[in-house]
Amino acid sequence: MQHSCFPVTPVTQSRLARVDFDNLGFGSIFCDHMFSMIYENGSWRNPEILPYQALALEPGVAMLHYGQTVFDGYKAFRGEDGQARIFRPGRNAQRLYDSCQRLCIPIMPAEELRDIMIQATRQLIELDHAWMPAQWGHSLYVRPLVIATEATLEVRAASSYRFIIMTSPVGGYFANLKKGVSLRVEDRFTRAASIGGLGAAKTAANYAASLLPGAQSRAQGFDQVLWLDSNEHRFVEEVGAMNILFKIAGKVVTPPLGGSILPGVVRDSALTLLDDWGIAVEQRPIAIDEVIAAFASGELEEVFGAGTAAVICPVASIGYRDEVFTVANTPPGELTLRLYDELTGIQYGARADTHAWNVCLPLPEMQD
Ligand code: COI
């Protein structure tokens, strides 16, 4: 079912002229419009598109105190054929639904949420099409967000919520994507509890937990954190805000989704492509000792992260307990590059979308 168009209150003055498309960075510029919907008295209502604006929130709202909030992220790409392609928004809608379940947010049924998200994204792109970057590697990042808006200091699920979808023209997430990022293995702090925690939900708490170790990594000269499990500090979980994959002796190994790892859409896409190509993938626990042993034996061929922001991100080195191990094949490795090229090719419409991942819509011609 397609949702009919949502009512629009357009901006009176666009901010587009102030955007420097040569220096987009990641996620600090927001398009003119946003989608909004509210939950009150037991139902979701008032879906509409409004000028991007500040939210009026009382200091007592539950989200600010107890973190009852979830978000997601997906991208839309401007193809050379004049079409916008939204990459797998249905998957992200399902994940947002799952995150809401975990955070006790009374979201609408999954199918309805998916239809609303896709329709809202289409309308936002149509309205703000001129904000969609044309340069390869740049895209329109779509950020849905659900927050608890009831003012209460009681620790319980709130009775009112706001659902926003905002869009942001973005460049690459990492400046040094070509040469690969350096990781520091974090064997003290964890991003999420390995059993029964919030790790599989895209919620603020996991990102808050990552800030101190992230800052410590950067202070020690590393780009990102390699997360281990919270029980034994032994098994690899994620890298920074991405899923992680290793190529060891010709096989791809990645940790399984078991509740502590975010079910990444790019992870799933990469695994699908590897399967298409007949490349063996093992989804199994991988101990940091096994990674270090593979470095030592020269069998660790490639390491890369997979996430929406960076797509596929090569890893150049891993620091563990005062030693830095360098990945054998100078990044990006052959498979890393193949996956990056295929995924970005599909996203920009340069390669066949054999799995029908893209939701396409025509764009008006760009004005000079
Ligand atoms: C992703 O790349 O998938 C992310 O979630 C990154 C975002 C938190 C900036």
Coordinates of N, CA and C in Angstrom, one line a residue, residues 24-253:
L24 N 31.0 19.3 2.4 CA 29.7 18.8 3.1 C 30.0 18.3 4.5
G25 N 31.1 17.5 4.6 CA 31.3 16.8 5.9 C 30.2 15.8 6.0
F26 N 29.9 15.4 7.3 CA 28.9 14.4 7.5 C 27.9 14.9 8.6
G27 N 26.6 15.1 8.1 CA 25.5 15.3 9.0 C 25.5 16.6 9.8
S28 N 26.1 17.7 9.3 CA 25.9 18.9 10.0 C 25.1 20.0 9.2
I29 N 24.6 19.5 8.0 CA 23.8 20.4 7.2 C 22.4 19.7 7.1
F30 N 21.3 20.4 7.3 CA 20.0 19.8 7.2 C 19.2 20.5 6.1
C31 N 18.5 19.7 5.3 CA 17.7 20.2 4.2 C 16.5 21.1 4.8
D32 N 15.9 21.8 3.8 CA 14.8 22.7 4.2 C 13.7 22.1 5.0
H33 N 13.3 20.8 4.6 CA 12.1 20.2 5.2 C 12.3 19.0 6.0
M34 N 11.4 18.7 6.8 CA 11.4 17.4 7.6 C 10.0 16.9 7.7
F35 N 9.9 15.6 7.9 CA 8.6 14.9 8.1 C 8.4 14.9 9.6
S36 N 7.1 15.0 10.0 CA 6.8 14.9 11.5 C 5.5 14.2 11.7
M37 N 5.5 13.4 12.8 CA 4.3 12.7 13.2 C 4.3 12.7 14.7
I38 N 3.1 12.7 15.3 CA 3.1 12.6 16.8 C 2.3 11.4 17.3
Y39 N 2.6 10.9 18.5 CA 1.9 9.9 19.1 C 1.3 10.5 20.4
E40 N 0.0 10.4 20.5 CA -0.7 10.9 21.7 C -2.0 10.2 21.9
N41 N -2.4 10.0 23.1 CA -3.6 9.3 23.5 C -3.8 8.0 22.7
G42 N -2.7 7.3 22.6 CA -2.8 5.9 22.1 C -2.7 5.8 20.6
S43 N -2.5 6.9 19.8 CA -2.4 6.7 18.4 C -1.5 7.7 17.7
W44 N -1.0 7.2 16.6 CA -0.1 8.1 15.8 C -0.9 8.9 14.9
R45 N -0.6 10.2 14.8 CA -1.4 11.2 14.0 C -0.6 12.3 13.5
N46 N -1.3 13.2 12.7 CA -0.7 14.4 12.2 C 0.6 14.2 11.3
P47 N 0.6 13.2 10.4 CA 1.8 13.1 9.5 C 1.8 14.4 8.6
E48 N 3.0 15.0 8.6 CA 3.1 16.2 7.8 C 4.5 16.5 7.5
I49 N 4.7 17.4 6.5 CA 6.0 17.9 6.2 C 6.1 19.3 6.5
L50 N 7.1 19.7 7.2 CA 7.3 21.0 7.8 C 8.7 21.6 7.5
P51 N 8.8 22.9 7.6 CA 10.2 23.4 7.5 C 11.1 22.7 8.6
Y52 N 12.3 22.4 8.3 CA 13.2 21.9 9.4 C 13.3 22.9 10.5
Q53 N 13.1 22.5 11.7 CA 13.0 23.5 12.8 C 13.4 22.9 14.1
A54 N 13.6 23.8 15.1 CA 13.9 23.3 16.4 C 12.6 22.7 17.0
L55 N 12.8 21.8 17.9 CA 11.7 21.1 18.6 C 11.5 21.8 20.0
A56 N 10.3 22.1 20.3 CA 10.0 22.7 21.6 C 9.8 21.5 22.6
L57 N 10.7 21.3 23.5 CA 10.7 20.2 24.5 C 10.8 20.8 25.9
E58 N 10.0 20.3 26.8 CA 10.2 20.6 28.2 C 11.4 19.9 28.7
P59 N 12.1 20.5 29.6 CA 13.3 19.8 30.2 C 13.0 18.5 30.8
G60 N 11.7 18.3 31.2 CA 11.3 17.0 31.9 C 11.0 15.9 31.0
V61 N 11.2 16.0 29.6 CA 10.7 14.9 28.8 C 11.6 13.7 29.0
A62 N 10.9 12.5 28.9 CA 11.6 11.2 29.3 C 12.8 10.9 28.5
M63 N 12.8 11.3 27.2 CA 13.9 10.9 26.3 C 15.2 11.6 26.8
L64 N 15.1 12.8 27.3 CA 16.3 13.5 27.8 C 16.9 12.8 29.0
H65 N 16.1 12.2 29.8 CA 16.6 11.6 31.1 C 17.0 10.1 30.9
Y66 N 16.0 9.4 30.3 CA 16.2 7.9 30.3 C 16.5 7.3 29.0
G67 N 16.7 8.2 28.0 CA 17.2 7.7 26.7 C 16.2 6.9 25.9
Q68 N 14.9 7.1 26.1 CA 13.9 6.4 25.3 C 13.8 7.0 23.9
T69 N 14.7 6.6 23.0 CA 14.8 7.1 21.7 C 15.5 6.1 20.8
V70 N 15.0 6.1 19.5 CA 15.7 5.3 18.5 C 15.8 6.1 17.2
F71 N 16.8 5.6 16.4 CA 17.0 6.3 15.1 C 17.4 5.3 14.1
D72 N 17.5 5.7 12.9 CA 18.0 4.8 11.8 C 18.7 5.7 10.8
G73 N 19.2 5.1 9.8 CA 19.9 6.0 8.8 C 20.0 5.2 7.4
Y74 N 19.7 5.9 6.4 CA 19.8 5.3 5.0 C 20.1 6.4 4.1
K75 N 20.5 6.1 2.9 CA 20.9 7.1 1.9 C 20.2 7.1 0.6
A76 N 20.1 8.2 0.0 CA 19.5 8.3 -1.4 C 20.6 9.0 -2.2
F77 N 20.7 8.5 -3.5 CA 21.8 8.8 -4.4 C 21.3 9.4 -5.7
R78 N 22.0 10.4 -6.2 CA 21.6 11.0 -7.4 C 22.4 10.3 -8.6
G79 N 21.7 9.6 -9.4 CA 22.3 8.9 -10.5 C 22.5 9.8 -11.7
E80 N 23.4 9.4 -12.6 CA 23.7 10.2 -13.8 C 22.5 10.2 -14.7
D81 N 21.6 9.2 -14.5 CA 20.4 9.1 -15.4 C 19.3 10.0 -14.9
G82 N 19.6 10.9 -13.9 CA 18.6 11.8 -13.4 C 17.6 11.2 -12.4
Q83 N 17.9 10.0 -11.9 CA 17.0 9.4 -11.0 C 17.6 9.5 -9.6
A84 N 16.7 9.6 -8.6 CA 17.2 9.4 -7.2 C 17.0 7.9 -6.8
R85 N 17.9 7.3 -6.1 CA 17.8 5.9 -5.7 C 17.9 5.9 -4.2
I86 N 16.9 5.4 -3.5 CA 16.9 5.3 -2.1 C 17.3 3.8 -1.8
F87 N 18.4 3.6 -1.1 CA 18.9 2.3 -0.9 C 18.3 1.5 0.2
R88 N 17.5 0.5 -0.1 CA 16.9 -0.4 0.9 C 16.1 0.2 2.1
P89 N 15.3 1.2 1.8 CA 14.7 1.9 2.9 C 13.7 1.0 3.7
G90 N 13.2 -0.1 3.1 CA 12.3 -1.0 3.7 C 13.1 -1.7 4.9
R91 N 14.3 -2.1 4.6 CA 15.1 -2.8 5.6 C 15.3 -1.9 6.9
N92 N 15.6 -0.6 6.6 CA 15.8 0.3 7.7 C 14.5 0.6 8.5
A93 N 13.4 0.6 7.7 CA 12.1 0.7 8.4 C 11.9 -0.5 9.3
Q94 N 12.2 -1.6 8.9 CA 12.0 -2.8 9.7 C 12.9 -2.7 10.9
R95 N 14.1 -2.3 10.7 CA 15.1 -2.1 11.9 C 14.6 -1.1 12.9
L96 N 14.0 0.0 12.3 CA 13.5 1.1 13.2 C 12.3 0.5 14.0
Y97 N 11.5 -0.3 13.4 CA 10.4 -1.0 14.1 C 11.0 -1.9 15.2
D98 N 12.0 -2.7 14.9 CA 12.6 -3.6 15.9 C 13.2 -2.8 17.0
S99 N 13.9 -1.7 16.7 CA 14.5 -0.9 17.7 C 13.4 -0.3 18.7
C100 N 12.3 0.1 18.1 CA 11.1 0.6 18.9 C 10.6 -0.4 19.8
Q101 N 10.5 -1.7 19.3 CA 10.0 -2.8 20.2 C 10.9 -2.9 21.4
R102 N 12.2 -2.8 21.2 CA 13.2 -3.0 22.3 C 13.2 -1.9 23.3
L103 N 12.9 -0.7 22.8 CA 12.9 0.5 23.6 C 11.5 0.8 24.2
C104 N 10.5 -0.1 23.9 CA 9.2 0.0 24.5 C 8.5 1.2 23.9
I105 N 8.7 1.5 22.6 CA 8.0 2.6 22.0 C 6.9 2.1 21.2
P106 N 5.7 2.6 21.4 CA 4.5 2.0 20.7 C 4.4 2.4 19.3
I107 N 5.2 1.9 18.4 CA 5.3 2.2 17.0 C 4.1 1.6 16.3
M108 N 3.8 2.1 15.1 CA 2.7 1.5 14.3 C 3.2 0.2 13.7
P109 N 2.3 -0.6 13.1 CA 2.7 -1.9 12.6 C 3.8 -1.7 11.5
A110 N 4.7 -2.7 11.4 CA 5.9 -2.6 10.6 C 5.6 -2.2 9.2
E111 N 4.6 -2.8 8.6 CA 4.3 -2.5 7.2 C 3.9 -1.0 7.0
E112 N 3.1 -0.6 8.0 CA 2.6 0.8 7.9 C 3.8 1.8 8.1
L113 N 4.7 1.4 9.0 CA 5.8 2.3 9.2 C 6.7 2.3 7.9
R114 N 6.8 1.2 7.3 CA 7.6 1.1 6.1 C 7.0 2.0 5.0
D115 N 5.7 1.9 4.8 CA 5.0 2.7 3.8 C 5.2 4.2 4.1
I116 N 5.0 4.6 5.4 CA 5.1 6.0 5.8 C 6.5 6.5 5.5
M117 N 7.5 5.7 5.9 CA 8.9 6.1 5.7 C 9.3 6.3 4.3
I118 N 8.8 5.3 3.4 CA 9.2 5.4 2.0 C 8.4 6.6 1.4
Q119 N 7.2 6.8 1.7 CA 6.4 7.9 1.1 C 7.0 9.2 1.6
A120 N 7.3 9.3 2.9 CA 7.9 10.6 3.4 C 9.2 10.9 2.8
T121 N 10.0 9.8 2.6 CA 11.4 10.1 2.0 C 11.2 10.5 0.6
R122 N 10.3 9.9 -0.2 CA 10.0 10.4 -1.6 C 9.6 11.8 -1.6
Q123 N 8.7 12.2 -0.7 CA 8.2 13.6 -0.7 C 9.3 14.5 -0.3
L124 N 10.1 14.2 0.7 CA 11.2 15.0 1.1 C 12.2 15.2 0.0
I125 N 12.5 14.1 -0.8 CA 13.5 14.2 -1.9 C 12.9 15.1 -3.0
E126 N 11.6 14.9 -3.3 CA 11.0 15.7 -4.3 C 11.0 17.2 -4.0
L127 N 10.7 17.5 -2.7 CA 10.7 18.9 -2.3 C 12.1 19.5 -2.2
D128 N 13.0 18.8 -1.7 CA 14.4 19.3 -1.5 C 15.4 18.6 -2.5
H129 N 14.9 18.4 -3.7 CA 15.7 17.7 -4.7 C 17.0 18.4 -5.0
A130 N 17.0 19.7 -4.9 CA 18.2 20.5 -5.3 C 19.3 20.3 -4.2
W131 N 18.9 19.8 -3.0 CA 19.9 19.6 -2.0 C 20.6 18.2 -2.2
M132 N 20.2 17.4 -3.1 CA 20.8 16.1 -3.3 C 22.1 16.2 -4.1
P133 N 23.2 15.9 -3.5 CA 24.5 16.2 -4.1 C 24.7 15.3 -5.4
A134 N 25.4 15.9 -6.3 CA 25.6 15.2 -7.6 C 26.9 14.5 -7.7
Q135 N 27.8 14.8 -6.8 CA 29.2 14.2 -6.9 C 29.2 12.8 -6.4
W136 N 29.9 11.9 -7.1 CA 30.1 10.5 -6.7 C 30.7 10.4 -5.3
G137 N 30.1 9.6 -4.5 CA 30.6 9.5 -3.1 C 29.8 10.4 -2.1
H138 N 29.1 11.4 -2.7 CA 28.2 12.2 -1.9 C 26.8 11.7 -2.0
S139 N 25.9 12.0 -1.1 CA 24.5 11.5 -1.1 C 23.7 12.3 -0.2
L140 N 22.4 11.9 -0.1 CA 21.5 12.5 0.8 C 21.2 11.5 1.9
Y141 N 21.7 11.8 3.1 CA 21.5 10.9 4.2 C 20.1 11.1 4.9
V142 N 19.4 10.1 5.1 CA 18.0 10.2 5.6 C 18.1 9.7 7.1
R143 N 17.6 10.5 8.0 CA 17.7 10.1 9.4 C 16.3 10.1 10.1
P144 N 15.7 9.0 10.2 CA 14.5 8.9 11.0 C 14.8 8.9 12.5
L145 N 14.0 9.4 13.3 CA 14.2 9.6 14.7 C 12.9 9.5 15.5
V146 N 12.9 8.7 16.5 CA 11.6 8.6 17.4 C 12.1 9.0 18.8
I147 N 11.4 10.0 19.4 CA 11.8 10.4 20.8 C 10.5 10.4 21.7
A148 N 10.8 10.0 23.0 CA 9.7 10.1 24.0 C 9.6 11.5 24.4
T149 N 8.3 12.1 24.3 CA 8.2 13.5 24.6 C 7.3 13.8 25.8
E150 N 6.9 12.8 26.5 CA 6.1 13.1 27.7 C 7.1 13.6 28.8
A151 N 6.6 14.7 29.5 CA 7.4 15.2 30.6 C 7.1 14.3 31.8
T152 N 8.0 13.5 32.2 CA 7.8 12.6 33.4 C 9.2 12.2 33.9
L153 N 9.3 12.2 35.2 CA 10.6 11.6 35.7 C 10.4 10.2 36.2
E154 N 9.2 9.7 36.0 CA 9.0 8.2 36.4 C 9.7 7.4 35.3
V155 N 10.3 6.3 35.8 CA 11.0 5.4 34.9 C 10.0 4.4 34.4
R156 N 9.5 4.7 33.2 CA 8.5 3.9 32.5 C 8.4 4.4 31.1
A157 N 7.8 3.6 30.2 CA 7.6 4.0 28.8 C 6.7 5.3 28.8
A158 N 7.1 6.2 28.0 CA 6.3 7.5 27.9 C 5.0 7.3 27.2
S159 N 4.1 8.3 27.4 CA 2.8 8.2 26.7 C 2.7 9.0 25.5
S160 N 3.7 9.8 25.2 CA 3.7 10.6 23.9 C 5.1 10.6 23.3
Y161 N 5.1 10.7 21.9 CA 6.3 10.5 21.2 C 6.3 11.5 20.0
R162 N 7.4 11.7 19.4 CA 7.5 12.4 18.1 C 8.3 11.6 17.2
F163 N 7.9 11.5 16.0 CA 8.6 10.8 14.9 C 9.0 11.8 13.8
I164 N 10.3 11.9 13.6 CA 10.8 12.9 12.7 C 11.6 12.2 11.6
I165 N 11.6 12.7 10.4 CA 12.5 12.2 9.4 C 13.2 13.5 8.8
M166 N 14.5 13.6 9.0 CA 15.2 14.7 8.5 C 16.2 14.2 7.4
T167 N 16.6 15.1 6.5 CA 17.6 14.7 5.5 C 18.8 15.6 5.5
S168 N 19.9 15.1 5.1 CA 21.2 15.9 5.2 C 22.1 15.5 4.0
P169 N 22.5 16.5 3.2 CA 23.5 16.2 2.1 C 24.8 15.9 2.8
V170 N 25.4 14.8 2.4 CA 26.7 14.3 3.1 C 27.8 14.0 2.1
G171 N 29.0 14.2 2.6 CA 30.1 13.7 1.8 C 30.5 12.3 2.4
G172 N 31.8 11.9 2.2 CA 32.2 10.6 2.8 C 32.4 10.8 4.3
Y173 N 32.2 9.6 5.0 CA 32.3 9.7 6.4 C 33.7 9.8 6.9
F174 N 34.7 9.1 6.3 CA 36.1 9.1 6.7 C 36.9 9.8 5.6
A175 N 37.8 10.7 6.0 CA 38.6 11.4 5.1 C 39.6 10.5 4.4
N176 N 40.1 9.5 5.2 CA 41.2 8.6 4.7 C 40.6 7.3 4.3
L177 N 39.5 7.3 3.6 CA 38.9 6.0 3.2 C 39.8 5.2 2.3
K178 N 40.5 5.8 1.4 CA 41.3 5.1 0.5 C 42.5 4.3 1.1
K179 N 43.1 5.0 2.1 CA 44.3 4.3 2.7 C 43.9 3.4 3.9
G180 N 42.6 3.4 4.3 CA 42.1 2.6 5.3 C 42.3 3.2 6.7
V181 N 41.5 2.7 7.6 CA 41.5 3.3 9.0 C 42.3 2.4 9.9
S182 N 42.8 3.0 11.0 CA 43.5 2.2 12.0 C 42.5 2.0 13.2
L183 N 42.6 0.8 13.8 CA 41.7 0.5 14.9 C 42.5 0.2 16.1
R184 N 41.9 0.5 17.3 CA 42.4 0.1 18.6 C 41.4 -0.9 19.2
V185 N 41.9 -2.1 19.6 CA 41.1 -3.0 20.2 C 40.7 -2.5 21.7
E186 N 39.4 -2.4 21.9 CA 39.0 -2.0 23.3 C 38.7 -3.2 24.1
D187 N 39.6 -3.4 25.1 CA 39.4 -4.6 26.0 C 39.0 -4.3 27.4
R188 N 38.4 -3.0 27.6 CA 38.0 -2.7 28.9 C 36.5 -2.2 28.8
F189 N 36.2 -1.2 28.0 CA 34.8 -0.8 27.8 C 34.2 -1.5 26.7
T190 N 32.8 -1.6 26.7 CA 32.1 -2.2 25.6 C 31.0 -1.3 25.1
R191 N 30.6 -1.5 23.9 CA 29.5 -0.6 23.3 C 28.1 -1.1 23.8
A192 N 28.0 -2.4 24.0 CA 26.7 -2.9 24.4 C 26.9 -4.2 25.2
A193 N 25.9 -4.6 26.0 CA 26.0 -5.9 26.7 C 25.9 -7.0 25.7
S194 N 26.6 -8.0 25.8 CA 26.6 -9.1 24.9 C 25.4 -10.0 24.9
I195 N 24.8 -10.0 26.1 CA 23.5 -10.8 26.2 C 22.4 -9.9 26.8
G196 N 21.3 -9.8 26.1 CA 20.1 -9.2 26.7 C 20.2 -7.7 26.7
G197 N 21.2 -7.1 26.1 CA 21.3 -5.6 26.1 C 20.6 -5.0 24.9
L198 N 21.1 -3.8 24.6 CA 20.5 -3.0 23.5 C 21.3 -3.0 22.2
G199 N 22.3 -3.8 22.2 CA 23.2 -3.8 21.0 C 22.6 -3.9 19.6
A200 N 21.5 -4.7 19.5 CA 20.9 -4.8 18.2 C 20.0 -3.7 17.8
A201 N 19.7 -2.8 18.8 CA 18.8 -1.7 18.5 C 19.6 -0.4 18.2
K202 N 19.1 0.4 17.3 CA 19.8 1.6 17.0 C 19.3 2.7 17.9
T203 N 20.0 2.8 19.0 CA 19.5 3.7 20.1 C 20.7 4.4 20.7
A204 N 20.3 5.6 21.2 CA 21.4 6.5 21.6 C 22.4 5.9 22.6
A205 N 21.9 5.1 23.5 CA 22.8 4.5 24.6 C 24.0 3.9 24.0
N206 N 23.9 3.1 22.9 CA 25.0 2.4 22.4 C 26.1 3.4 21.8
Y207 N 25.6 4.5 21.3 CA 26.5 5.5 20.7 C 27.1 6.3 21.9
A208 N 26.3 6.6 22.9 CA 26.9 7.3 24.1 C 28.0 6.4 24.7
A209 N 27.8 5.1 24.8 CA 28.8 4.2 25.4 C 30.1 4.2 24.6
S210 N 30.0 4.6 23.3 CA 31.1 4.5 22.4 C 32.0 5.7 22.5
L211 N 31.5 6.8 23.1 CA 32.2 8.1 22.9 C 33.6 8.1 23.7
L212 N 33.6 7.7 24.9 CA 34.9 7.7 25.7 C 35.9 6.8 25.0
P213 N 35.6 5.6 24.7 CA 36.6 4.7 24.1 C 37.0 5.3 22.7
G214 N 36.1 5.9 22.0 CA 36.4 6.5 20.7 C 37.4 7.7 20.9
A215 N 37.1 8.5 21.9 CA 38.0 9.7 22.2 C 39.4 9.1 22.6
Q216 N 39.4 8.1 23.4 CA 40.7 7.5 23.8 C 41.5 6.9 22.6
S217 N 40.8 6.3 21.7 CA 41.4 5.8 20.5 C 42.1 6.9 19.7
R218 N 41.3 8.0 19.5 CA 41.9 9.1 18.7 C 43.1 9.8 19.5
A219 N 43.0 9.8 20.8 CA 44.1 10.4 21.6 C 45.4 9.6 21.4
Q220 N 45.2 8.3 21.2 CA 46.3 7.4 21.0 C 46.7 7.3 19.5
G221 N 46.1 8.1 18.7 CA 46.5 8.1 17.2 C 45.8 7.1 16.4
F222 N 44.7 6.4 16.9 CA 43.9 5.5 16.1 C 42.6 6.2 15.6
D223 N 42.1 5.7 14.5 CA 40.8 6.3 14.0 C 39.6 5.8 14.7
Q224 N 39.5 4.5 15.0 CA 38.3 3.8 15.4 C 38.5 2.8 16.5
V225 N 37.4 2.3 17.1 CA 37.5 1.3 18.1 C 37.1 0.0 17.5
L226 N 37.8 -1.1 17.9 CA 37.4 -2.4 17.5 C 36.8 -3.0 18.8
W227 N 35.4 -3.2 18.8 CA 34.7 -3.6 20.0 C 34.8 -5.1 20.2
L228 N 34.9 -5.5 21.5 CA 34.9 -6.9 21.9 C 33.6 -7.2 22.7
D229 N 33.3 -8.5 22.9 CA 32.1 -8.8 23.7 C 32.3 -8.3 25.1
S230 N 31.1 -8.2 25.8 CA 31.2 -7.6 27.2 C 31.4 -8.7 28.2
N231 N 31.3 -10.0 27.9 CA 31.4 -11.0 28.9 C 32.9 -11.4 29.2
E232 N 33.6 -11.7 28.0 CA 35.0 -12.1 28.2 C 36.0 -11.2 27.6
H233 N 35.5 -10.1 26.9 CA 36.4 -9.2 26.2 C 37.3 -10.0 25.3
R234 N 36.7 -10.9 24.5 CA 37.5 -11.9 23.7 C 37.0 -11.9 22.3
F235 N 35.7 -11.8 22.1 CA 35.2 -12.0 20.7 C 34.9 -10.6 20.1
V236 N 35.3 -10.5 18.8 CA 35.1 -9.3 18.1 C 33.6 -9.0 17.8
E237 N 33.1 -7.8 18.0 CA 31.7 -7.5 17.8 C 31.5 -6.5 16.6
E238 N 32.0 -5.3 16.7 CA 31.8 -4.3 15.7 C 33.0 -3.4 15.6
V239 N 33.0 -2.5 14.6 CA 34.1 -1.6 14.5 C 33.5 -0.2 14.4
G240 N 33.9 0.7 15.3 CA 33.3 2.1 15.4 C 31.8 1.9 15.4
A241 N 31.1 2.5 14.4 CA 29.6 2.3 14.3 C 29.3 1.4 13.0
M242 N 30.2 0.5 12.8 CA 30.0 -0.4 11.6 C 30.1 -1.9 12.0
N243 N 29.6 -2.7 11.1 CA 29.9 -4.2 11.2 C 31.3 -4.4 10.7
I244 N 31.8 -5.5 11.1 CA 33.2 -5.8 10.7 C 33.3 -7.2 9.9
L245 N 34.1 -7.2 8.9 CA 34.4 -8.5 8.2 C 35.9 -8.7 8.0
F246 N 36.3 -9.9 8.1 CA 37.7 -10.3 7.9 C 37.8 -11.2 6.7
K247 N 38.9 -11.1 5.9 CA 39.2 -12.1 5.0 C 40.4 -12.8 5.4
I248 N 40.2 -14.1 5.8 CA 41.3 -14.9 6.4 C 41.5 -16.2 5.5
A249 N 42.6 -16.3 5.0 CA 42.9 -17.5 4.1 C 41.8 -17.8 3.1
G250 N 41.4 -16.7 2.4 CA 40.5 -16.9 1.3 C 39.0 -16.9 1.7
K251 N 38.7 -17.0 3.0 CA 37.3 -17.0 3.5 C 37.0 -15.7 4.2
V252 N 35.7 -15.3 4.1 CA 35.2 -14.1 4.8 C 34.6 -14.6 6.1
V253 N 35.0 -14.0 7.2 CA 34.5 -14.3 8.5 C 33.9 -13.0 9.1

